[in-house]
Amino acid sequence: MRAPIGDFDNAVPAPDCLDQLTEPVAAAVRAWQGAVPVDQLLYVDTDPEIADTAAFVENHGPDLLDRSANCVIVAGKRGEVTTLAACVVRSATRVDVNGAVRKHLGSRKVRFAPMETATGESGMEYGGITPIGLPAAWPVLVDATVVDTEWVLVGSGRRRGKLIVPGKAFAQLPGAVVLEGLGVS
């Protein structure tokens, strides 16, 4: 089927291509519950060489910049306790790490998690991390504009492939907290 956004001719419901997803993402798709039906989570095969936002948008159309989201992993620290969290913001913005994230996590210091930590703890590939299938103990902070976007392109857990998901589905993820102002220009 044709994807609802972008120039993708072959969008496949994620439950029909679990073998294309990392195990944590596939497990989350298999266990999916909520208001958004699982068959509305769509997978599109993409070139891993252009997985990063700028290259991806250049190859698949500038309209995707406002319809795609990045998921970054941060580490908040207070005393000896470190909390990992995911932050999902529109690709045209950046995460307000020292404002919204630090305040929400109650951390004195927040930084982007090292690549080895983000990939090792999530079971996903760098450049393809998605909020779908992250460890249940992690907060998933989602910018309100992502939830308000009809269809959102986001990583699939691998650099190859993307998921296209109704924006409102991000609010129903385990650990999801929708925040105004998480993504800033």
GROMACS .gro file of C-alpha atoms in nm:
model
  185
    1MET     CA    1   0.000   0.000   0.000
    2ARG     CA    2   0.105   0.360  -0.046
    3ALA     CA    3   0.225   0.533   0.272
    4PRO     CA    4   0.009   0.815   0.410
    5ILE     CA    5   0.313   1.049   0.404
    6GLY     CA    6   0.632   1.067   0.201
    7ASP     CA    7   0.706   0.906  -0.134
    8PHE     CA    8   0.696   0.546  -0.013
    9ASP     CA    9   0.509   0.310  -0.245
   10ASN     CA   10   0.533   0.002  -0.026
   11ALA     CA   11   0.416   0.059   0.330
   12VAL     CA   12   0.345  -0.263   0.518
   13PRO     CA   13   0.160  -0.301   0.849
   14ALA     CA   14   0.432  -0.362   1.109
   15PRO     CA   15   0.272  -0.689   1.233
   16ASP     CA   16   0.326  -0.830   0.882
   17CYS     CA   17   0.702  -0.770   0.881
   18LEU     CA   18   0.824  -0.839   1.234
   19ASP     CA   19   1.141  -0.995   1.092
   20GLN     CA   20   1.246  -0.648   0.970
   21LEU     CA   21   1.236  -0.507   1.325
   22THR     CA   22   1.471  -0.549   1.619
   23GLU     CA   23   1.341  -0.790   1.883
   24PRO     CA   24   1.232  -0.519   2.132
   25VAL     CA   25   1.034  -0.339   1.861
   26ALA     CA   26   0.882  -0.662   1.728
   27ALA     CA   27   0.782  -0.762   2.083
   28ALA     CA   28   0.614  -0.423   2.137
   29VAL     CA   29   0.424  -0.459   1.810
   30ARG     CA   30   0.310  -0.811   1.907
   31ALA     CA   31   0.191  -0.684   2.248
   32TRP     CA   32   0.037  -0.360   2.114
   33GLN     CA   33  -0.279  -0.241   2.288
   34GLY     CA   34  -0.465   0.084   2.288
   35ALA     CA   35  -0.685   0.314   2.088
   36VAL     CA   36  -0.468   0.309   1.775
   37PRO     CA   37  -0.501  -0.030   1.600
   38VAL     CA   38  -0.167  -0.210   1.554
   39ASP     CA   39  -0.215  -0.235   1.177
   40GLN     CA   40  -0.186   0.145   1.163
   41LEU     CA   41   0.182   0.111   1.259
   42LEU     CA   42   0.341   0.097   0.915
   43TYR     CA   43   0.690  -0.011   0.811
   44VAL     CA   44   0.872   0.127   0.508
   45ASP     CA   45   1.203  -0.011   0.387
   46THR     CA   46   1.467   0.261   0.349
   47ASP     CA   47   1.836   0.287   0.268
   48PRO     CA   48   2.044   0.279   0.589
   49GLU     CA   49   2.303   0.507   0.425
   50ILE     CA   50   2.054   0.796   0.436
   51ALA     CA   51   1.894   0.723   0.776
   52ASP     CA   52   2.002   1.053   0.934
   53THR     CA   53   1.738   1.327   0.914
   54ALA     CA   54   1.910   1.573   0.678
   55ALA     CA   55   2.003   1.309   0.419
   56PHE     CA   56   1.668   1.136   0.454
   57VAL     CA   57   1.468   1.453   0.395
   58GLU     CA   58   1.690   1.548   0.101
   59ASN     CA   59   1.614   1.212  -0.064
   60HIS     CA   60   1.249   1.169   0.033
   61GLY     CA   61   1.113   1.524   0.036
   62PRO     CA   62   1.133   1.834   0.254
   63ASP     CA   63   0.772   1.791   0.372
   64LEU     CA   64   0.892   1.501   0.589
   65LEU     CA   65   1.089   1.739   0.812
   66ASP     CA   66   0.762   1.853   0.972
   67ARG     CA   67   0.621   1.499   0.975
   68SER     CA   68   0.912   1.311   1.125
   69ALA     CA   69   1.041   1.275   1.478
   70ASN     CA   70   1.371   1.187   1.637
   71CYS     CA   71   1.399   0.971   1.946
   72VAL     CA   72   1.706   1.044   2.155
   73ILE     CA   73   1.812   0.878   2.478
   74VAL     CA   74   1.923   1.096   2.769
   75ALA     CA   75   2.077   1.016   3.105
   76GLY     CA   76   1.964   1.224   3.401
   77LYS     CA   77   2.170   1.213   3.718
   78ARG     CA   78   2.085   1.313   4.073
   79GLY     CA   79   2.337   1.201   4.332
   80GLU     CA   80   2.442   0.848   4.247
   81VAL     CA   81   2.118   0.764   4.064
   82THR     CA   82   2.112   0.776   3.683
   83THR     CA   83   1.780   0.764   3.497
   84LEU     CA   84   1.763   0.682   3.127
   85ALA     CA   85   1.476   0.837   2.934
   86ALA     CA   86   1.368   0.872   2.573
   87CYS     CA   87   1.281   1.210   2.425
   88VAL     CA   88   1.068   1.227   2.110
   89VAL     CA   89   1.064   1.560   1.927
   90ARG     CA   90   0.988   1.672   1.574
   91SER     CA   91   1.296   1.649   1.354
   92ALA     CA   92   1.299   2.024   1.289
   93THR     CA   93   1.354   2.088   1.662
   94ARG     CA   94   1.602   1.989   1.930
   95VAL     CA   95   1.541   1.846   2.277
   96ASP     CA   96   1.533   2.100   2.561
   97VAL     CA   97   1.768   1.889   2.771
   98ASN     CA   98   1.860   2.150   3.032
   99GLY     CA   99   1.507   2.283   3.070
  100ALA     CA  100   1.208   2.056   3.014
  101VAL     CA  101   1.393   1.725   3.048
  102ARG     CA  102   1.594   1.816   3.358
  103LYS     CA  103   1.283   1.956   3.526
  104HIS     CA  104   1.067   1.654   3.445
  105LEU     CA  105   1.327   1.399   3.554
  106GLY     CA  106   1.415   1.595   3.869
  107SER     CA  107   1.781   1.559   3.775
  108ARG     CA  108   2.061   1.798   3.858
  109LYS     CA  109   2.242   1.708   3.538
  110VAL     CA  110   2.114   1.566   3.208
  111ARG     CA  111   2.317   1.470   2.904
  112PHE     CA  112   2.270   1.265   2.594
  113ALA     CA  113   2.338   0.901   2.679
  114PRO     CA  114   2.657   0.756   2.531
  115MET     CA  115   2.592   0.562   2.209
  116GLU     CA  116   2.697   0.232   2.372
  117THR     CA  117   2.448   0.287   2.654
  118ALA     CA  118   2.163   0.393   2.425
  119THR     CA  119   2.206   0.098   2.190
  120GLY     CA  120   2.303  -0.160   2.453
  121GLU     CA  121   2.015  -0.081   2.687
  122SER     CA  122   1.752  -0.037   2.413
  123GLY     CA  123   1.852  -0.330   2.191
  124MET     CA  124   1.829  -0.096   1.891
  125GLU     CA  125   2.076   0.042   1.639
  126TYR     CA  126   2.225   0.388   1.662
  127GLY     CA  127   2.043   0.615   1.417
  128GLY     CA  128   1.729   0.402   1.428
  129ILE     CA  129   1.615   0.418   1.791
  130THR     CA  130   1.238   0.437   1.823
  131PRO     CA  131   1.020   0.489   2.131
  132ILE     CA  132   0.826   0.174   2.042
  133GLY     CA  133   0.981  -0.115   2.233
  134LEU     CA  134   1.202   0.071   2.479
  135PRO     CA  135   1.252  -0.073   2.829
  136ALA     CA  136   0.933  -0.036   3.034
  137ALA     CA  137   1.111   0.142   3.321
  138TRP     CA  138   1.219   0.432   3.098
  139PRO     CA  139   1.011   0.749   3.085
  140VAL     CA  140   0.923   0.832   2.724
  141LEU     CA  141   0.894   1.210   2.702
  142VAL     CA  142   0.700   1.315   2.392
  143ASP     CA  143   0.666   1.669   2.265
  144ALA     CA  144   0.299   1.764   2.231
  145THR     CA  145   0.348   1.865   1.866
  146VAL     CA  146   0.444   1.504   1.782
  147VAL     CA  147   0.118   1.376   1.930
  148ASP     CA  148  -0.074   1.644   1.737
  149THR     CA  149   0.079   1.540   1.401
  150GLU     CA  150  -0.152   1.312   1.201
  151TRP     CA  151   0.121   1.073   1.078
  152VAL     CA  152   0.480   1.067   1.206
  153LEU     CA  153   0.786   0.905   1.052
  154VAL     CA  154   1.022   0.765   1.318
  155GLY     CA  155   1.299   0.507   1.343
  156SER     CA  156   1.221   0.136   1.334
  157GLY     CA  157   1.490   0.017   1.575
  158ARG     CA  158   1.734  -0.030   1.286
  159ARG     CA  159   1.901   0.218   1.052
  160ARG     CA  160   1.730   0.035   0.765
  161GLY     CA  161   1.358   0.106   0.762
  162LYS     CA  162   1.127   0.354   0.928
  163LEU     CA  163   0.791   0.337   1.099
  164ILE     CA  164   0.500   0.563   1.008
  165VAL     CA  165   0.272   0.597   1.308
  166PRO     CA  166  -0.033   0.808   1.395
  167GLY     CA  167   0.096   1.086   1.622
  168LYS     CA  168  -0.162   1.011   1.890
  169ALA     CA  169  -0.011   0.661   1.931
  170PHE     CA  170   0.297   0.809   2.100
  171ALA     CA  171   0.081   0.920   2.394
  172GLN     CA  172  -0.026   0.559   2.460
  173LEU     CA  173   0.325   0.411   2.478
  174PRO     CA  174   0.433   0.259   2.811
  175GLY     CA  175   0.588   0.533   3.025
  176ALA     CA  176   0.476   0.811   2.788
  177VAL     CA  177   0.450   1.164   2.921
  178VAL     CA  178   0.339   1.435   2.678
  179LEU     CA  179   0.515   1.765   2.742
  180GLU     CA  180   0.467   2.110   2.593
  181GLY     CA  181   0.795   2.269   2.492
  182LEU     CA  182   1.009   1.953   2.495
  183GLY     CA  183   1.123   2.034   2.142
  184VAL     CA  184   1.267   2.381   2.083
  185SER     CA  185   1.378   2.562   1.767
   0.00000   0.00000   0.00000
